[in-house]
Coordinates of C-alpha atoms in Angstrom, one line a residue:
M729 CA -9.6 -18.1 52.5
I730 CA -11.0 -14.7 53.7
H731 CA -14.4 -14.0 52.4
I732 CA -15.7 -10.5 52.1
K733 CA -18.8 -11.5 50.1
P734 CA -20.1 -8.2 48.4
F735 CA -16.5 -7.7 47.1
D736 CA -16.0 -11.3 46.2
Y737 CA -19.0 -11.2 44.2
I738 CA -18.6 -7.8 42.6
F739 CA -15.0 -9.0 41.6
Y740 CA -16.4 -12.3 40.4
R741 CA -18.9 -10.5 38.1
I742 CA -16.3 -7.9 36.9
A743 CA -13.7 -10.6 35.9
T744 CA -16.4 -12.8 34.2
S745 CA -17.9 -10.0 32.2
K746 CA -17.7 -10.2 28.4
F747 CA -15.7 -6.9 28.2
Y748 CA -12.8 -8.1 30.4
Q749 CA -13.0 -11.6 28.9
K750 CA -12.5 -10.1 25.3
L751 CA -9.9 -7.7 26.7
D752 CA -7.7 -10.4 28.2
S753 CA -9.1 -14.0 28.4
K754 CA -6.1 -15.4 30.2
T755 CA -6.1 -13.1 33.2
P756 CA -9.4 -11.1 33.6
Y757 CA -9.1 -11.2 37.3
I758 CA -6.2 -8.9 37.1
W759 CA -8.4 -6.4 35.2
A760 CA -11.1 -6.9 37.8
F761 CA -8.7 -6.4 40.6
G762 CA -8.0 -2.8 39.2
S763 CA -11.5 -1.9 38.7
L764 CA -12.7 -3.2 42.2
S765 CA -9.8 -1.3 43.9
F766 CA -10.7 1.7 42.0
C767 CA -14.3 1.6 43.1
Q768 CA -13.3 0.9 46.7
L769 CA -10.9 3.9 46.7
C770 CA -13.6 6.0 45.3
N771 CA -15.8 4.9 48.2
V772 CA -13.2 5.7 50.9
L773 CA -12.4 9.2 49.5
T774 CA -16.1 9.8 49.1
I775 CA -16.6 9.2 52.8
I776 CA -13.7 11.3 53.8
G777 CA -14.9 14.2 51.5
I778 CA -18.5 14.0 53.0
F779 CA -16.8 14.4 56.5
Q780 CA -14.6 17.2 55.2
T781 CA -17.8 18.9 53.8
I782 CA -19.8 18.4 57.0
H783 CA -17.0 20.0 59.1
G784 CA -16.3 22.8 56.6
K785 CA -12.6 22.0 56.6
N786 CA -10.4 20.7 53.7
I787 CA -8.0 18.9 56.2
L788 CA -6.9 16.4 53.6
S789 CA -5.9 16.6 50.0
I790 CA -7.7 14.3 47.9
P791 CA -4.9 13.6 45.3
N792 CA -2.4 13.0 48.0
L793 CA -4.7 10.8 50.1
S794 CA -5.6 8.7 47.1
M795 CA -2.0 7.3 47.2
K796 CA -1.8 6.8 51.0
I797 CA -5.3 4.8 50.9
G798 CA -4.8 3.2 47.3
I799 CA -1.6 1.4 48.0
P800 CA -2.6 -0.4 51.1
L801 CA -6.0 -1.0 49.6
G802 CA -4.4 -2.5 46.4
V803 CA -2.1 -4.8 48.7
F804 CA -5.2 -5.9 50.8
N805 CA -7.0 -6.7 47.5
I806 CA -3.9 -8.6 46.1
L807 CA -3.8 -10.8 49.2
F808 CA -7.3 -11.4 50.2
V809 CA -9.8 -10.6 47.4
T810 CA -8.5 -10.8 43.9
T811 CA -6.3 -13.9 43.7
E812 CA -6.5 -16.4 40.8
K813 CA -7.2 -19.2 43.3
K814 CA -10.2 -17.1 44.7
Y815 CA -11.2 -16.4 41.0
R816 CA -11.4 -20.0 40.2
W817 CA -13.2 -20.7 43.5
L818 CA -15.7 -18.1 42.7
I819 CA -16.5 -19.4 39.3
E820 CA -17.3 -22.8 40.8
K821 CA -19.4 -21.2 43.5
Y822 CA -21.6 -18.8 41.3
K823 CA -21.7 -21.1 37.9
N824 CA -25.5 -21.9 38.6
E825 CA -26.6 -18.9 40.6
E826 CA -30.1 -17.6 40.6
N827 CA -31.1 -14.1 39.8
R828 CA -28.0 -13.5 37.6
T829 CA -29.5 -10.4 35.8
L830 CA -30.7 -8.7 39.0
K831 CA -27.3 -9.3 40.7
G832 CA -25.7 -7.9 37.6
W833 CA -27.5 -4.7 37.9
F834 CA -26.4 -4.5 41.6
V835 CA -22.7 -4.6 40.2
I836 CA -23.2 -2.1 37.5
S837 CA -25.0 0.2 40.1
Y838 CA -22.2 -0.3 42.6
V839 CA -19.6 0.8 40.1
T840 CA -21.6 3.7 38.6
I841 CA -22.6 5.1 42.0
S842 CA -19.0 4.6 43.4
I843 CA -17.6 6.7 40.6
L844 CA -20.3 9.3 40.4
T845 CA -20.5 10.0 44.1
F846 CA -16.8 10.5 44.0
L847 CA -16.8 12.9 41.2
I848 CA -19.5 14.8 42.9
I849 CA -17.9 15.1 46.4
T850 CA -14.6 15.9 44.9
D851 CA -16.1 18.9 43.2
F852 CA -17.0 20.2 46.6
C853 CA -13.6 19.4 48.2
L854 CA -11.1 20.6 45.7

Protein backbone atom coordinates (compact mmCIF):
# COMPACT_ATOMS: atom_id res chain seq x y z
CA MET A 1 0.00 0.00 0.00
CA ILE A 2 1.45 3.37 -1.03
CA HIS A 3 1.43 5.98 1.74
CA ILE A 4 1.41 9.68 1.00
CA LYS A 5 1.06 10.76 4.60
CA PRO A 6 -0.33 14.30 4.32
CA PHE A 7 -2.91 13.30 1.72
CA ASP A 8 -3.73 10.09 3.56
CA TYR A 9 -4.45 12.06 6.69
CA ILE A 10 -6.46 14.74 4.89
CA PHE A 11 -8.47 12.01 3.16
CA TYR A 12 -9.09 10.30 6.50
CA ARG A 13 -10.21 13.50 8.24
CA ILE A 14 -12.51 14.54 5.42
CA ALA A 15 -14.06 11.05 5.22
CA THR A 16 -14.63 10.88 8.97
CA SER A 17 -16.01 14.41 9.27
CA LYS A 18 -19.53 14.69 10.63
CA PHE A 19 -20.64 16.45 7.45
CA TYR A 20 -19.74 13.55 5.17
CA GLN A 21 -20.91 10.96 7.69
CA LYS A 22 -24.37 12.58 7.67
CA LEU A 23 -24.32 12.98 3.90
CA ASP A 24 -23.54 9.33 3.23
CA SER A 25 -22.69 7.10 6.17
CA LYS A 26 -22.02 4.02 4.02
CA THR A 27 -19.43 5.46 1.62
CA PRO A 28 -18.03 8.72 2.99
CA TYR A 29 -14.64 7.88 1.46
CA ILE A 30 -16.12 8.49 -2.01
CA TRP A 31 -17.10 12.04 -1.01
CA ALA A 32 -13.70 12.53 0.57
CA PHE A 33 -12.09 11.37 -2.69
CA GLY A 34 -13.90 14.14 -4.58
CA SER A 35 -12.99 16.80 -2.05
CA LEU A 36 -9.33 15.78 -1.84
CA SER A 37 -9.00 15.54 -5.63
CA PHE A 38 -10.54 18.99 -6.05
CA CYS A 39 -8.10 20.50 -3.54
CA GLN A 40 -5.13 18.81 -5.23
CA LEU A 41 -6.32 20.05 -8.63
CA CYS A 42 -6.59 23.58 -7.20
CA ASN A 43 -3.00 23.26 -5.92
CA VAL A 44 -1.61 22.15 -9.29
CA LEU A 45 -3.51 24.84 -11.21
CA THR A 46 -2.39 27.48 -8.70
CA ILE A 47 1.26 26.54 -9.21
CA ILE A 48 0.83 26.68 -12.98
CA GLY A 49 -0.97 30.01 -12.66
CA ILE A 50 1.86 31.43 -10.55
CA PHE A 51 4.41 30.46 -13.21
CA GLN A 52 2.23 32.00 -15.90
CA THR A 53 1.93 35.21 -13.88
CA ILE A 54 5.68 35.38 -13.24
CA HIS A 55 6.51 34.86 -16.91
CA GLY A 56 3.78 37.23 -18.08
CA LYS A 57 2.37 34.71 -20.52
CA ASN A 58 -0.97 32.97 -20.54
CA ILE A 59 0.32 29.82 -22.23
CA LEU A 60 -2.21 27.40 -20.82
CA SER A 61 -5.95 27.79 -20.47
CA ILE A 62 -7.03 26.93 -16.92
CA PRO A 63 -10.40 25.39 -17.95
CA ASN A 64 -8.79 23.13 -20.59
CA LEU A 65 -5.87 22.29 -18.35
CA SER A 66 -8.12 21.28 -15.47
CA MET A 67 -9.46 18.32 -17.45
CA LYS A 68 -5.99 17.26 -18.60
CA ILE A 69 -4.70 17.28 -15.03
CA GLY A 70 -7.90 16.37 -13.18
CA ILE A 71 -8.50 13.03 -14.87
CA PRO A 72 -5.01 11.56 -14.22
CA LEU A 73 -5.08 13.01 -10.69
CA GLY A 74 -8.45 11.36 -10.04
CA VAL A 75 -7.18 8.03 -11.36
CA PHE A 76 -4.08 8.30 -9.16
CA ASN A 77 -6.24 9.04 -6.10
CA ILE A 78 -8.61 6.15 -6.85
CA LEU A 79 -5.69 3.73 -7.19
CA PHE A 80 -3.44 4.85 -4.34
CA VAL A 81 -5.07 7.26 -1.90
CA THR A 82 -8.83 6.93 -1.58
CA THR A 83 -9.69 3.24 -1.54
CA GLU A 84 -12.08 1.67 0.94
CA LYS A 85 -9.28 -0.62 2.14
CA LYS A 86 -7.09 2.39 2.90
CA TYR A 87 -10.06 4.14 4.56
CA ARG A 88 -10.50 1.21 6.98
CA TRP A 89 -6.75 1.05 7.60
CA LEU A 90 -6.58 4.80 8.36
CA ILE A 91 -9.49 4.53 10.81
CA GLU A 92 -7.52 1.94 12.77
CA LYS A 93 -4.29 3.92 12.53
CA TYR A 94 -5.73 7.22 13.75
CA LYS A 95 -8.44 6.11 16.17
CA ASN A 96 -6.34 7.14 19.20
CA GLU A 97 -4.43 10.04 17.69
CA GLU A 98 -3.05 12.92 19.73
CA ASN A 99 -3.67 16.61 18.95
CA ARG A 100 -6.80 15.79 16.98
CA THR A 101 -8.18 19.35 17.15
CA LEU A 102 -4.94 20.95 15.98
CA LYS A 103 -4.65 18.50 13.10
CA GLY A 104 -8.29 19.16 12.24
CA TRP A 105 -7.47 22.85 11.88
CA PHE A 106 -4.60 21.86 9.58
CA VAL A 107 -7.05 20.04 7.31
CA ILE A 108 -9.54 22.92 7.32
CA SER A 109 -6.71 25.35 6.56
CA TYR A 110 -5.43 23.19 3.70
CA VAL A 111 -8.85 22.98 2.06
CA THR A 112 -9.58 26.69 2.52
CA ILE A 113 -6.15 27.90 1.35
CA SER A 114 -6.21 25.54 -1.66
CA ILE A 115 -9.50 26.93 -2.90
CA LEU A 116 -8.78 30.58 -2.07
CA THR A 117 -5.35 30.65 -3.70
CA PHE A 118 -6.79 29.01 -6.80
CA LEU A 119 -9.55 31.62 -7.01
CA ILE A 120 -7.08 34.46 -6.52
CA ILE A 121 -4.55 33.22 -9.07
CA THR A 122 -7.19 32.42 -11.69
CA ASP A 123 -8.38 36.00 -11.41
CA PHE A 124 -4.90 37.00 -12.67
CA CYS A 125 -4.68 34.29 -15.34
CA LEU A 126 -8.08 34.50 -17.02
